[in-house]
JSON list of C-alpha atoms in Angstrom, two decimals:
[
{"chain": "G", "resi": 1100, "resn": "MET", "atom": "CA", "xyz": [3.80, 16.55, 0.53]},
{"chain": "G", "resi": 1101, "resn": "THR", "atom": "CA", "xyz": [2.89, 14.27, -2.34]},
{"chain": "G", "resi": 1102, "resn": "ASP", "atom": "CA", "xyz": [5.56, 11.89, -3.34]},
{"chain": "G", "resi": 1103, "resn": "PHE", "atom": "CA", "xyz": [5.62, 9.30, -6.02]},
{"chain": "G", "resi": 1104, "resn": "THR", "atom": "CA", "xyz": [5.57, 5.52, -5.45]},
{"chain": "G", "resi": 1105, "resn": "ILE", "atom": "CA", "xyz": [7.16, 2.47, -6.85]},
{"chain": "G", "resi": 1106, "resn": "CYS", "atom": "CA", "xyz": [4.38, -0.13, -6.76]},
{"chain": "G", "resi": 1107, "resn": "SER", "atom": "CA", "xyz": [5.27, -3.70, -6.18]},
{"chain": "G", "resi": 1108, "resn": "PRO", "atom": "CA", "xyz": [3.83, -5.84, -8.97]},
{"chain": "G", "resi": 1109, "resn": "LEU", "atom": "CA", "xyz": [1.24, -8.37, -7.80]},
{"chain": "G", "resi": 1110, "resn": "GLU", "atom": "CA", "xyz": [0.43, -11.16, -10.29]},
{"chain": "G", "resi": 1111, "resn": "LYS", "atom": "CA", "xyz": [-3.17, -11.68, -9.31]},
{"chain": "G", "resi": 1112, "resn": "LEU", "atom": "CA", "xyz": [-5.40, -10.87, -6.28]},
{"chain": "G", "resi": 1113, "resn": "HIS", "atom": "CA", "xyz": [-8.59, -12.66, -5.33]},
{"chain": "G", "resi": 1114, "resn": "VAL", "atom": "CA", "xyz": [-11.38, -11.83, -2.93]},
{"chain": "G", "resi": 1115, "resn": "ASP", "atom": "CA", "xyz": [-10.62, -13.50, 0.47]},
{"chain": "G", "resi": 1116, "resn": "ASP", "atom": "CA", "xyz": [-6.88, -13.71, -0.25]},
{"chain": "G", "resi": 1117, "resn": "TYR", "atom": "CA", "xyz": [-4.71, -13.22, 2.83]},
{"chain": "G", "resi": 1118, "resn": "GLY", "atom": "CA", "xyz": [-1.01, -13.25, 3.30]},
{"chain": "G", "resi": 1119, "resn": "THR", "atom": "CA", "xyz": [-0.62, -11.01, 0.21]},
{"chain": "G", "resi": 1120, "resn": "ARG", "atom": "CA", "xyz": [2.28, -8.52, 0.65]},
{"chain": "G", "resi": 1121, "resn": "PHE", "atom": "CA", "xyz": [1.73, -4.97, -0.60]},
{"chain": "G", "resi": 1122, "resn": "THR", "atom": "CA", "xyz": [5.17, -3.20, -0.79]},
{"chain": "G", "resi": 1123, "resn": "LEU", "atom": "CA", "xyz": [5.61, 0.39, -1.71]},
{"chain": "G", "resi": 1124, "resn": "VAL", "atom": "CA", "xyz": [8.74, 2.50, -2.12]},
{"chain": "G", "resi": 1125, "resn": "VAL", "atom": "CA", "xyz": [8.32, 6.24, -1.54]},
{"chain": "G", "resi": 1126, "resn": "ILE", "atom": "CA", "xyz": [10.31, 8.34, -3.92]},
{"chain": "G", "resi": 1127, "resn": "ASP", "atom": "CA", "xyz": [10.35, 12.09, -4.59]},
{"chain": "G", "resi": 1128, "resn": "GLU", "atom": "CA", "xyz": [9.58, 13.87, -7.86]},
{"chain": "G", "resi": 1129, "resn": "ASP", "atom": "CA", "xyz": [13.24, 13.50, -9.00]},
{"chain": "G", "resi": 1130, "resn": "GLY", "atom": "CA", "xyz": [13.12, 9.73, -8.49]},
{"chain": "G", "resi": 1131, "resn": "THR", "atom": "CA", "xyz": [15.18, 9.74, -5.27]},
{"chain": "G", "resi": 1132, "resn": "VAL", "atom": "CA", "xyz": [14.21, 7.41, -2.48]},
{"chain": "G", "resi": 1133, "resn": "VAL", "atom": "CA", "xyz": [12.72, 9.30, 0.52]},
{"chain": "G", "resi": 1134, "resn": "ASP", "atom": "CA", "xyz": [14.25, 8.37, 3.88]},
{"chain": "G", "resi": 1135, "resn": "ILE", "atom": "CA", "xyz": [11.25, 7.47, 6.11]},
{"chain": "G", "resi": 1136, "resn": "SER", "atom": "CA", "xyz": [13.23, 6.01, 8.95]},
{"chain": "G", "resi": 1137, "resn": "LEU", "atom": "CA", "xyz": [12.08, 8.63, 11.47]},
{"chain": "G", "resi": 1138, "resn": "ALA", "atom": "CA", "xyz": [8.41, 8.00, 10.67]},
{"chain": "G", "resi": 1139, "resn": "THR", "atom": "CA", "xyz": [6.05, 8.13, 13.62]},
{"chain": "G", "resi": 1140, "resn": "THR", "atom": "CA", "xyz": [3.09, 6.99, 11.40]},
{"chain": "G", "resi": 1141, "resn": "LYS", "atom": "CA", "xyz": [3.41, 4.41, 8.64]},
{"chain": "G", "resi": 1142, "resn": "GLN", "atom": "CA", "xyz": [0.31, 3.37, 6.78]},
{"chain": "G", "resi": 1143, "resn": "ILE", "atom": "CA", "xyz": [-0.81, 1.87, 3.55]},
{"chain": "G", "resi": 1144, "resn": "ILE", "atom": "CA", "xyz": [-4.30, 3.39, 2.66]},
{"chain": "G", "resi": 1145, "resn": "PHE", "atom": "CA", "xyz": [-6.57, 1.13, 0.72]},
{"chain": "G", "resi": 1146, "resn": "GLN", "atom": "CA", "xyz": [-9.55, 2.33, -1.25]},
{"chain": "G", "resi": 1147, "resn": "LYS", "atom": "CA", "xyz": [-12.08, -0.47, -2.01]},
{"chain": "G", "resi": 1148, "resn": "PRO", "atom": "CA", "xyz": [-13.99, -0.70, -5.22]},
{"chain": "G", "resi": 1149, "resn": "ASP", "atom": "CA", "xyz": [-17.06, 0.92, -3.48]},
{"chain": "G", "resi": 1150, "resn": "GLY", "atom": "CA", "xyz": [-14.93, 3.87, -2.40]},
{"chain": "G", "resi": 1151, "resn": "THR", "atom": "CA", "xyz": [-14.55, 2.88, 1.23]},
{"chain": "G", "resi": 1152, "resn": "ILE", "atom": "CA", "xyz": [-11.17, 3.81, 2.64]},
{"chain": "G", "resi": 1153, "resn": "GLU", "atom": "CA", "xyz": [-9.22, 1.82, 5.20]},
{"chain": "G", "resi": 1154, "resn": "ALA", "atom": "CA", "xyz": [-5.76, 2.59, 6.68]},
{"chain": "G", "resi": 1155, "resn": "LYS", "atom": "CA", "xyz": [-3.54, -0.30, 7.66]},
{"chain": "G", "resi": 1156, "resn": "ALA", "atom": "CA", "xyz": [-0.43, -0.05, 9.82]},
{"chain": "G", "resi": 1157, "resn": "ALA", "atom": "CA", "xyz": [2.62, -0.68, 7.63]},
{"chain": "G", "resi": 1158, "resn": "THR", "atom": "CA", "xyz": [6.10, -2.05, 8.51]},
{"chain": "G", "resi": 1159, "resn": "PHE", "atom": "CA", "xyz": [9.52, -0.99, 7.21]},
{"chain": "G", "resi": 1160, "resn": "THR", "atom": "CA", "xyz": [10.98, -3.46, 4.74]},
{"chain": "G", "resi": 1161, "resn": "SER", "atom": "CA", "xyz": [14.37, -2.74, 6.36]},
{"chain": "G", "resi": 1162, "resn": "ASP", "atom": "CA", "xyz": [15.11, 0.34, 8.44]},
{"chain": "G", "resi": 1163, "resn": "GLY", "atom": "CA", "xyz": [13.18, 2.95, 6.39]},
{"chain": "G", "resi": 1164, "resn": "THR", "atom": "CA", "xyz": [16.21, 4.57, 4.82]},
{"chain": "G", "resi": 1165, "resn": "ASP", "atom": "CA", "xyz": [15.30, 2.84, 1.60]},
{"chain": "G", "resi": 1166, "resn": "GLY", "atom": "CA", "xyz": [11.80, 4.38, 1.54]},
{"chain": "G", "resi": 1167, "resn": "SER", "atom": "CA", "xyz": [10.21, 0.92, 1.53]},
{"chain": "G", "resi": 1168, "resn": "LEU", "atom": "CA", "xyz": [7.30, -0.30, 3.61]},
{"chain": "G", "resi": 1169, "resn": "TYR", "atom": "CA", "xyz": [4.78, -3.07, 3.38]},
{"chain": "G", "resi": 1170, "resn": "TYR", "atom": "CA", "xyz": [1.54, -4.51, 4.62]},
{"chain": "G", "resi": 1171, "resn": "ILE", "atom": "CA", "xyz": [0.48, -8.19, 4.62]},
{"chain": "G", "resi": 1172, "resn": "THR", "atom": "CA", "xyz": [-3.21, -8.73, 4.28]},
{"chain": "G", "resi": 1173, "resn": "VAL", "atom": "CA", "xyz": [-5.19, -10.72, 6.76]},
{"chain": "G", "resi": 1174, "resn": "ALA", "atom": "CA", "xyz": [-8.55, -12.48, 6.56]},
{"chain": "G", "resi": 1175, "resn": "ASP", "atom": "CA", "xyz": [-11.38, -10.21, 5.42]},
{"chain": "G", "resi": 1176, "resn": "ASP", "atom": "CA", "xyz": [-9.10, -7.43, 4.17]},
{"chain": "G", "resi": 1177, "resn": "ILE", "atom": "CA", "xyz": [-9.79, -8.20, 0.51]},
{"chain": "G", "resi": 1178, "resn": "ASP", "atom": "CA", "xyz": [-13.58, -8.42, 0.61]},
{"chain": "G", "resi": 1179, "resn": "ALA", "atom": "CA", "xyz": [-14.78, -7.19, -2.78]},
{"chain": "G", "resi": 1180, "resn": "ALA", "atom": "CA", "xyz": [-14.05, -7.83, -6.41]},
{"chain": "G", "resi": 1181, "resn": "GLY", "atom": "CA", "xyz": [-13.05, -4.84, -8.52]},
{"chain": "G", "resi": 1182, "resn": "ILE", "atom": "CA", "xyz": [-10.37, -2.23, -8.74]},
{"chain": "G", "resi": 1183, "resn": "TRP", "atom": "CA", "xyz": [-8.54, -1.44, -5.47]},
{"chain": "G", "resi": 1184, "resn": "HIS", "atom": "CA", "xyz": [-6.32, 1.57, -5.01]},
{"chain": "G", "resi": 1185, "resn": "TYR", "atom": "CA", "xyz": [-3.60, 1.86, -2.42]},
{"chain": "G", "resi": 1186, "resn": "ARG", "atom": "CA", "xyz": [-0.96, 4.39, -1.38]},
{"chain": "G", "resi": 1187, "resn": "ALA", "atom": "CA", "xyz": [1.53, 5.11, 1.40]},
{"chain": "G", "resi": 1188, "resn": "LYS", "atom": "CA", "xyz": [1.07, 7.68, 4.13]},
{"chain": "G", "resi": 1189, "resn": "VAL", "atom": "CA", "xyz": [4.11, 8.48, 6.25]},
{"chain": "G", "resi": 1190, "resn": "ILE", "atom": "CA", "xyz": [4.49, 11.08, 8.98]},
{"chain": "G", "resi": 1191, "resn": "THR", "atom": "CA", "xyz": [7.91, 12.07, 10.24]},
{"chain": "G", "resi": 1192, "resn": "PRO", "atom": "CA", "xyz": [8.79, 14.74, 12.83]},
{"chain": "G", "resi": 1193, "resn": "THR", "atom": "CA", "xyz": [9.50, 17.24, 10.00]},
{"chain": "G", "resi": 1194, "resn": "SER", "atom": "CA", "xyz": [7.19, 16.28, 7.14]},
{"chain": "G", "resi": 1195, "resn": "ASP", "atom": "CA", "xyz": [4.11, 14.36, 5.97]},
{"chain": "G", "resi": 1196, "resn": "HIS", "atom": "CA", "xyz": [4.29, 12.19, 2.90]},
{"chain": "G", "resi": 1197, "resn": "GLU", "atom": "CA", "xyz": [1.44, 10.75, 0.81]},
{"chain": "G", "resi": 1198, "resn": "SER", "atom": "CA", "xyz": [2.48, 8.77, -2.17]},
{"chain": "G", "resi": 1199, "resn": "SER", "atom": "CA", "xyz": [0.92, 8.50, -5.58]},
{"chain": "G", "resi": 1200, "resn": "THR", "atom": "CA", "xyz": [-1.68, 5.79, -5.98]},
{"chain": "G", "resi": 1201, "resn": "CYS", "atom": "CA", "xyz": [-1.22, 2.24, -7.26]},
{"chain": "G", "resi": 1202, "resn": "GLU", "atom": "CA", "xyz": [-4.10, -0.03, -8.31]},
{"chain": "G", "resi": 1203, "resn": "ILE", "atom": "CA", "xyz": [-4.86, -3.70, -8.66]},
{"chain": "G", "resi": 1204, "resn": "ARG", "atom": "CA", "xyz": [-7.92, -5.69, -9.65]},
{"chain": "G", "resi": 1205, "resn": "ALA", "atom": "CA", "xyz": [-9.27, -8.17, -7.11]},
{"chain": "G", "resi": 1206, "resn": "HIS", "atom": "CA", "xyz": [-10.93, -11.03, -8.91]},
{"chain": "G", "resi": 1207, "resn": "SER", "atom": "CA", "xyz": [-13.82, -13.13, -7.53]},
{"chain": "G", "resi": 1208, "resn": "ARG", "atom": "CA", "xyz": [-12.68, -16.36, -6.12]},
{"chain": "G", "resi": 1209, "resn": "TRP", "atom": "CA", "xyz": [-13.87, -18.25, -9.22]},
{"chain": "G", "resi": 1210, "resn": "THR", "atom": "CA", "xyz": [-11.84, -16.47, -11.94]}
]
């Protein structure tokens, strides 16, 4: 099932940044928050500027009933300048959810 996403605004992202929090809220096509509290899989999927895809384990912001999850970057996660895409993937016992895609530009360290 493809759902929509509320993307958390990030002011600026640089190559080699770590500790950056990517938060997504999964909503359905009517704008209603999707309860993901029973999720057995919670991921934020990143697509690097070169097209490489990496899945990162996500954490609920609260208990999942608010549809919100996040991932905090670690060293070497943001390793290329350019446009990055990211989305949520959540699997519950009764459904699979993949959100719409958000994007952000990662700047070189010197911009």
